[in-house]
Amino acid sequence: MKVITEKLLNNEQFKNYINEAQNKTSPIFLLGLTDFAKSYITGTTLKLLNKPVCIVTYNEIQAKDLFKYCKYFDKNVLLFPKKEITTYQVEAQSKDLLYERINTLNKIYRNEAQILILPIEAILQPIISKQTLYKNILKFETSKSYNVEEIKEQLVKLGYTRCDLIEGRGQFSIRGDIIDIAISETEGARIELWGDEVDSIRIFNISSQRSIDNLQSVEIYPSTEEIGEAKGNIFEYLDSNWTLFLDEANRIKLRTESILNDNQFVVKDLMEKEKNVPDILKNMYNYNDV
C-alpha cells in the first residue's frame, strides 16, 4: 500500500484530487477508472484523508466486486446488502443476510468501519432508524448492580430469544446467577452475578464453553434490525466525517428508476390479486430522496 500511495502522489492529477478533497470540494469527478483502480483510489483516500469512505454503486454484483478489491487495502471493509423481499406468507429471508446487515450497522455505530459499500438497492429500502435501534443497548460492568428482570426485558427488546442453553446468534440464557448472551455465531458473553452485583464478565466459546478472555465491562448490541418499524435510511448512520463516492452516477440513476418501475408493477399486481403488499415495497425511497 505504501508503494502504491507514493506512486499516486507523484501523479499531478491525483495530487489535485487529494487537495480538492481536503478542501471539501464537491463534487469531484474521477473518470476512466477500472474497478481495481477504484479500490486503489478508495484505499489511498482513506489513508491520506484519515476519514471513513462510503461507496454507493449500481447493483449488488458490482458491490461484491468492489468489496473484494477493497479488502486488499483495508481489513475493515463492510458491505451492507439489500433485504430480500418476499411476497409470500412464509418468511424466506436468509438469517445469514440479516446477521450481515446488523453486524454492519453495529460496526458503523461503534466507529469500526473504514470502508462501507452500498448497492443502490440497500439505500432505496427503508430501515429502522438509528435512534430506535440503539436506544436499548445494554452495558455490564463488574461490581455494578443490575435487576435481572430488567435485563430480560432489555435483551428481548434488542431482539434476543431466551433459551435453556445458547447455541448461536440472537440467543440468551439465565441459569441461576449466570447470564449467557451470544455476541456472535461462535462467542458468548458470560455475566456471573453475586446477588444483584456483577462478579465477573467472560467471553467464551459457545461450542466448547471454554473461556477466552476476562473483561471489566461489555456492551450488548442489537442482534437484529427487526425490532421496530423501518422508517429511517442508512445515511442516518453516517456522520459528516465520511467521504462519499458514487460509482458511475448515471448507472445508479438508471438502476434506481428500473427498481422503482419494477416495484410499482409488483405492488399493482399484488393489490389486484388482493394480496398483502410488504411495507418495504410501499415505502421505498425514490431517486430524489436518495
Short mmCIF file of C-alpha atoms in Angstrom, two decimals:
data_model
loop_
_atom_site.label_atom_id
_atom_site.label_comp_id
_atom_site.label_asym_id
_atom_site.label_seq_id
_atom_site.Cartn_x
_atom_site.Cartn_y
_atom_site.Cartn_z
CA MET A 1 0.00 0.00 0.00
CA LYS A 2 2.86 2.39 0.83
CA VAL A 3 4.45 1.90 -2.61
CA ILE A 4 1.12 2.48 -4.36
CA THR A 5 0.49 5.64 -2.36
CA GLU A 6 3.93 7.03 -3.19
CA LYS A 7 3.38 6.40 -6.91
CA LEU A 8 -0.04 8.04 -6.84
CA LEU A 9 1.33 11.08 -5.04
CA ASN A 10 3.77 11.59 -7.92
CA ASN A 11 0.78 11.92 -10.25
CA GLU A 12 -0.23 15.56 -10.74
CA GLN A 13 -3.91 14.75 -11.34
CA PHE A 14 -4.10 12.65 -8.19
CA LYS A 15 -2.42 15.38 -6.13
CA ASN A 16 -5.02 17.85 -7.40
CA TYR A 17 -7.79 15.42 -6.45
CA ILE A 18 -6.45 15.00 -2.89
CA ASN A 19 -6.08 18.77 -2.47
CA GLU A 20 -9.67 19.30 -3.57
CA ALA A 21 -10.89 16.53 -1.27
CA GLN A 22 -9.00 18.02 1.68
CA ASN A 23 -10.61 21.38 0.90
CA LYS A 24 -14.02 19.62 0.81
CA THR A 25 -14.66 20.48 -2.83
CA SER A 26 -17.76 18.63 -4.03
CA PRO A 27 -18.48 17.03 -6.38
CA ILE A 28 -15.16 15.80 -7.76
CA PHE A 29 -15.26 13.70 -10.94
CA LEU A 30 -12.79 10.83 -11.45
CA LEU A 31 -13.05 9.30 -14.91
CA GLY A 32 -11.67 6.25 -16.71
CA LEU A 33 -11.02 4.04 -13.67
CA THR A 34 -11.19 0.25 -13.70
CA ASP A 35 -12.81 -1.45 -10.71
CA PHE A 36 -9.40 -2.33 -9.27
CA ALA A 37 -8.23 1.27 -9.80
CA LYS A 38 -11.31 2.44 -7.90
CA SER A 39 -10.17 0.35 -4.95
CA TYR A 40 -6.68 1.96 -5.22
CA ILE A 41 -8.25 5.40 -5.03
CA THR A 42 -10.53 4.38 -2.18
CA GLY A 43 -7.72 2.92 -0.07
CA THR A 44 -5.41 5.87 -0.69
CA THR A 45 -8.16 8.41 0.02
CA LEU A 46 -8.88 6.65 3.31
CA LYS A 47 -5.20 6.76 4.26
CA LEU A 48 -4.50 10.36 3.24
CA LEU A 49 -7.71 11.99 4.48
CA ASN A 50 -7.96 9.74 7.55
CA LYS A 51 -11.72 9.59 7.12
CA PRO A 52 -14.01 6.61 6.51
CA VAL A 53 -15.19 6.12 2.93
CA CYS A 54 -18.65 5.10 1.68
CA ILE A 55 -19.06 3.83 -1.89
CA VAL A 56 -22.53 3.78 -3.44
CA THR A 57 -22.72 1.57 -6.51
CA TYR A 58 -25.34 0.49 -9.03
CA ASN A 59 -26.04 -3.16 -8.08
CA GLU A 60 -25.08 -5.94 -5.70
CA ILE A 61 -22.77 -7.72 -8.14
CA GLN A 62 -20.67 -4.59 -8.53
CA ALA A 63 -20.81 -4.03 -4.74
CA LYS A 64 -19.39 -7.52 -4.12
CA ASP A 65 -16.62 -6.96 -6.68
CA LEU A 66 -15.60 -3.67 -5.07
CA PHE A 67 -15.76 -5.32 -1.64
CA LYS A 68 -13.33 -7.99 -2.81
CA TYR A 69 -10.89 -5.47 -4.29
CA CYS A 70 -11.04 -3.05 -1.35
CA LYS A 71 -10.13 -5.88 1.04
CA TYR A 72 -6.62 -5.72 -0.43
CA PHE A 73 -6.15 -2.28 1.12
CA ASP A 74 -8.02 -2.43 4.41
CA LYS A 75 -9.47 -5.24 6.51
CA ASN A 76 -12.28 -3.07 7.85
CA VAL A 77 -14.37 -3.18 4.67
CA LEU A 78 -18.11 -3.64 5.14
CA LEU A 79 -20.85 -4.50 2.66
CA PHE A 80 -24.46 -3.63 3.52
CA PRO A 81 -26.61 -5.95 1.38
CA LYS A 82 -30.18 -5.30 0.36
CA LYS A 83 -33.02 -7.07 2.13
CA GLU A 84 -34.65 -9.95 0.36
CA ILE A 85 -38.30 -9.15 -0.32
CA THR A 86 -40.82 -11.98 -0.27
CA THR A 87 -44.48 -11.60 -1.18
CA TYR A 88 -45.33 -14.98 0.35
CA GLN A 89 -46.62 -15.63 3.86
CA VAL A 90 -43.66 -17.84 4.73
CA GLU A 91 -40.60 -15.92 5.92
CA ALA A 92 -37.90 -16.88 3.43
CA GLN A 93 -35.24 -14.32 4.24
CA SER A 94 -31.77 -15.70 4.91
CA LYS A 95 -30.66 -15.35 8.55
CA ASP A 96 -27.07 -15.03 7.33
CA LEU A 97 -28.07 -11.94 5.35
CA LEU A 98 -29.86 -10.44 8.35
CA TYR A 99 -26.79 -11.08 10.54
CA GLU A 100 -24.54 -9.48 7.93
CA ARG A 101 -26.73 -6.37 7.91
CA ILE A 102 -26.89 -5.99 11.70
CA ASN A 103 -23.14 -6.67 12.01
CA THR A 104 -22.50 -3.85 9.56
CA LEU A 105 -24.82 -1.43 11.38
CA ASN A 106 -23.26 -2.30 14.76
CA LYS A 107 -19.73 -1.74 13.44
CA ILE A 108 -20.72 1.61 11.95
CA TYR A 109 -22.26 2.59 15.28
CA ARG A 110 -19.06 1.63 17.12
CA ASN A 111 -16.95 3.61 14.60
CA GLU A 112 -15.20 0.42 13.47
CA ALA A 113 -15.94 0.87 9.76
CA GLN A 114 -13.27 2.24 7.41
CA ILE A 115 -14.81 1.44 4.03
CA LEU A 116 -18.55 0.86 3.53
CA ILE A 117 -20.01 -0.36 0.24
CA LEU A 118 -23.71 0.18 -0.50
CA PRO A 119 -25.58 -1.18 -3.52
CA ILE A 120 -28.33 1.26 -4.51
CA GLU A 121 -30.99 -1.36 -3.67
CA ALA A 122 -29.98 -1.22 0.02
CA ILE A 123 -30.30 2.58 0.04
CA LEU A 124 -33.76 2.63 -1.52
CA GLN A 125 -35.12 0.27 1.13
CA PRO A 126 -36.18 1.96 4.40
CA ILE A 127 -34.57 0.59 7.58
CA ILE A 128 -35.08 1.07 11.30
CA SER A 129 -33.85 4.46 12.48
CA LYS A 130 -30.52 4.68 14.29
CA GLN A 131 -32.18 6.21 17.35
CA THR A 132 -34.69 3.34 17.66
CA LEU A 133 -32.18 0.58 17.00
CA TYR A 134 -29.69 1.68 19.65
CA LYS A 135 -31.88 3.07 22.41
CA ASN A 136 -31.74 -0.16 24.47
CA ILE A 137 -28.02 -1.02 24.39
CA LEU A 138 -27.01 -2.97 27.49
CA LYS A 139 -23.71 -2.34 29.27
CA PHE A 140 -22.45 -4.63 32.02
CA GLU A 141 -19.65 -3.58 34.36
CA THR A 142 -18.08 -5.56 37.16
CA SER A 143 -19.04 -4.52 40.71
CA LYS A 144 -22.21 -2.78 39.50
CA SER A 145 -25.73 -3.92 40.41
CA TYR A 146 -28.45 -4.91 37.92
CA ASN A 147 -32.05 -6.06 38.03
CA VAL A 148 -32.36 -9.47 36.33
CA GLU A 149 -35.97 -8.89 35.27
CA GLU A 150 -34.98 -5.62 33.60
CA ILE A 151 -32.09 -7.39 31.86
CA LYS A 152 -34.52 -9.97 30.43
CA GLU A 153 -36.76 -7.18 29.08
CA GLN A 154 -33.81 -5.30 27.59
CA LEU A 155 -32.47 -8.39 25.82
CA VAL A 156 -35.86 -9.14 24.28
CA LYS A 157 -36.08 -5.51 23.09
CA LEU A 158 -32.65 -5.99 21.47
CA GLY A 159 -34.01 -8.96 19.50
CA TYR A 160 -32.61 -11.83 21.61
CA THR A 161 -34.56 -15.03 22.30
CA ARG A 162 -34.34 -16.82 25.64
CA CYS A 163 -33.37 -20.50 25.61
CA ASP A 164 -32.05 -23.10 28.05
CA LEU A 165 -28.54 -23.09 26.56
CA ILE A 166 -27.27 -20.71 23.89
CA GLU A 167 -26.19 -22.38 20.64
CA GLY A 168 -25.77 -19.43 18.28
CA ARG A 169 -26.69 -15.91 17.28
CA GLY A 170 -29.54 -13.97 18.85
CA GLN A 171 -29.92 -16.12 21.97
CA PHE A 172 -29.54 -15.68 25.73
CA SER A 173 -29.97 -17.91 28.76
CA ILE A 174 -30.26 -17.33 32.50
CA ARG A 175 -29.29 -20.17 34.82
CA GLY A 176 -29.19 -19.18 38.45
CA ASP A 177 -26.65 -16.36 38.79
CA ILE A 178 -25.20 -16.87 35.29
CA ILE A 179 -26.36 -14.89 32.23
CA ASP A 180 -25.06 -16.08 28.84
CA ILE A 181 -25.55 -13.89 25.76
CA ALA A 182 -24.47 -14.85 22.24
CA ILE A 183 -22.48 -11.90 20.85
CA SER A 184 -21.57 -13.72 17.61
CA GLU A 185 -22.12 -17.09 15.96
CA THR A 186 -19.24 -18.62 17.91
CA GLU A 187 -18.75 -16.48 21.02
CA GLY A 188 -20.83 -15.51 24.03
CA ALA A 189 -20.55 -13.15 26.98
CA ARG A 190 -20.98 -14.80 30.39
CA ILE A 191 -22.01 -12.48 33.20
CA GLU A 192 -21.77 -14.03 36.67
CA LEU A 193 -23.71 -12.34 39.43
CA TRP A 194 -23.22 -12.27 43.19
CA GLY A 195 -26.70 -11.35 44.28
CA ASP A 196 -27.53 -8.33 42.08
CA GLU A 197 -23.89 -7.38 41.55
CA VAL A 198 -21.76 -8.40 38.55
CA ASP A 199 -18.93 -10.53 39.91
CA SER A 200 -17.18 -11.36 36.60
CA ILE A 201 -17.52 -11.00 32.84
CA ARG A 202 -16.00 -13.55 30.50
CA ILE A 203 -16.01 -14.15 26.76
CA PHE A 204 -16.35 -17.84 25.98
CA ASN A 205 -16.52 -20.22 23.02
CA ILE A 206 -20.14 -21.34 22.60
CA SER A 207 -19.37 -24.85 21.33
CA SER A 208 -16.61 -25.73 23.83
CA GLN A 209 -17.85 -23.48 26.68
CA ARG A 210 -14.21 -22.55 27.36
CA SER A 211 -13.33 -19.03 28.49
CA ILE A 212 -11.40 -16.88 26.02
CA ASP A 213 -10.99 -13.59 27.86
CA ASN A 214 -11.89 -11.78 31.09
CA LEU A 215 -13.37 -8.29 30.83
CA GLN A 216 -14.21 -5.44 33.16
CA SER A 217 -17.17 -4.39 31.00
CA VAL A 218 -19.09 -5.46 27.90
CA GLU A 219 -21.73 -3.82 25.71
CA ILE A 220 -24.56 -5.85 24.18
CA TYR A 221 -25.78 -4.56 20.82
CA PRO A 222 -28.95 -5.46 18.88
CA SER A 223 -28.99 -8.98 17.43
CA THR A 224 -31.31 -7.94 14.59
CA GLU A 225 -32.69 -4.80 12.97
CA GLU A 226 -36.20 -6.31 13.07
CA ILE A 227 -37.10 -4.66 16.39
CA GLY A 228 -39.01 -1.64 15.13
CA GLU A 229 -40.62 -0.02 12.10
CA ALA A 230 -38.46 0.68 9.07
CA LYS A 231 -38.80 4.46 8.83
CA GLY A 232 -35.17 5.53 8.53
CA ASN A 233 -32.37 5.27 5.98
CA ILE A 234 -28.78 4.04 6.01
CA PHE A 235 -27.35 7.57 5.72
CA GLU A 236 -28.63 8.32 9.25
CA TYR A 237 -25.85 6.04 10.49
CA LEU A 238 -23.06 8.02 8.76
CA ASP A 239 -21.88 11.34 10.15
CA SER A 240 -20.44 14.27 8.18
CA ASN A 241 -16.91 12.89 8.56
CA TRP A 242 -17.49 10.29 5.85
CA THR A 243 -16.24 10.69 2.28
CA LEU A 244 -18.91 9.63 -0.23
CA PHE A 245 -18.11 8.07 -3.62
CA LEU A 246 -20.77 7.50 -6.28
CA ASP A 247 -19.62 4.65 -8.52
CA GLU A 248 -20.92 5.61 -12.02
CA ALA A 249 -23.67 8.02 -11.04
CA ASN A 250 -25.61 7.66 -14.31
CA ARG A 251 -25.85 3.91 -13.86
CA ILE A 252 -27.01 4.41 -10.28
CA LYS A 253 -29.80 6.67 -11.51
CA LEU A 254 -30.87 4.26 -14.27
CA ARG A 255 -30.82 1.32 -11.86
CA THR A 256 -32.91 3.29 -9.35
CA GLU A 257 -35.55 4.06 -11.97
CA SER A 258 -35.62 0.41 -13.05
CA ILE A 259 -36.06 -0.85 -9.47
CA LEU A 260 -38.89 1.60 -8.76
CA ASN A 261 -40.68 0.75 -12.01
CA ASP A 262 -40.47 -2.96 -11.21
CA ASN A 263 -41.77 -2.32 -7.69
CA GLN A 264 -44.75 -0.37 -8.98
CA PHE A 265 -45.66 -3.31 -11.20
CA VAL A 266 -45.34 -5.79 -8.30
CA VAL A 267 -47.42 -3.60 -5.96
CA LYS A 268 -50.14 -3.18 -8.58
CA ASP A 269 -50.21 -6.92 -9.26
CA LEU A 270 -50.48 -7.77 -5.54
CA MET A 271 -53.27 -5.27 -4.99
CA GLU A 272 -55.23 -6.60 -7.96
CA LYS A 273 -54.93 -10.11 -6.50
CA GLU A 274 -55.94 -8.74 -3.08
CA LYS A 275 -52.70 -9.93 -1.55
CA ASN A 276 -50.67 -8.29 1.18
CA VAL A 277 -48.17 -5.66 -0.02
CA PRO A 278 -44.98 -5.69 2.09
CA ASP A 279 -44.28 -2.34 3.76
CA ILE A 280 -40.76 -2.33 2.33
CA LEU A 281 -42.29 -2.13 -1.19
CA LYS A 282 -44.84 0.53 -0.28
CA ASN A 283 -42.29 2.78 1.45
CA MET A 284 -39.36 2.51 -0.96
CA TYR A 285 -37.42 5.76 -1.37
CA ASN A 286 -37.26 7.40 -4.79
CA TYR A 287 -34.24 8.86 -6.58
CA ASN A 288 -34.79 12.40 -5.28
CA ASP A 289 -34.91 11.07 -1.71
CA VAL A 290 -31.53 9.43 -2.24
#
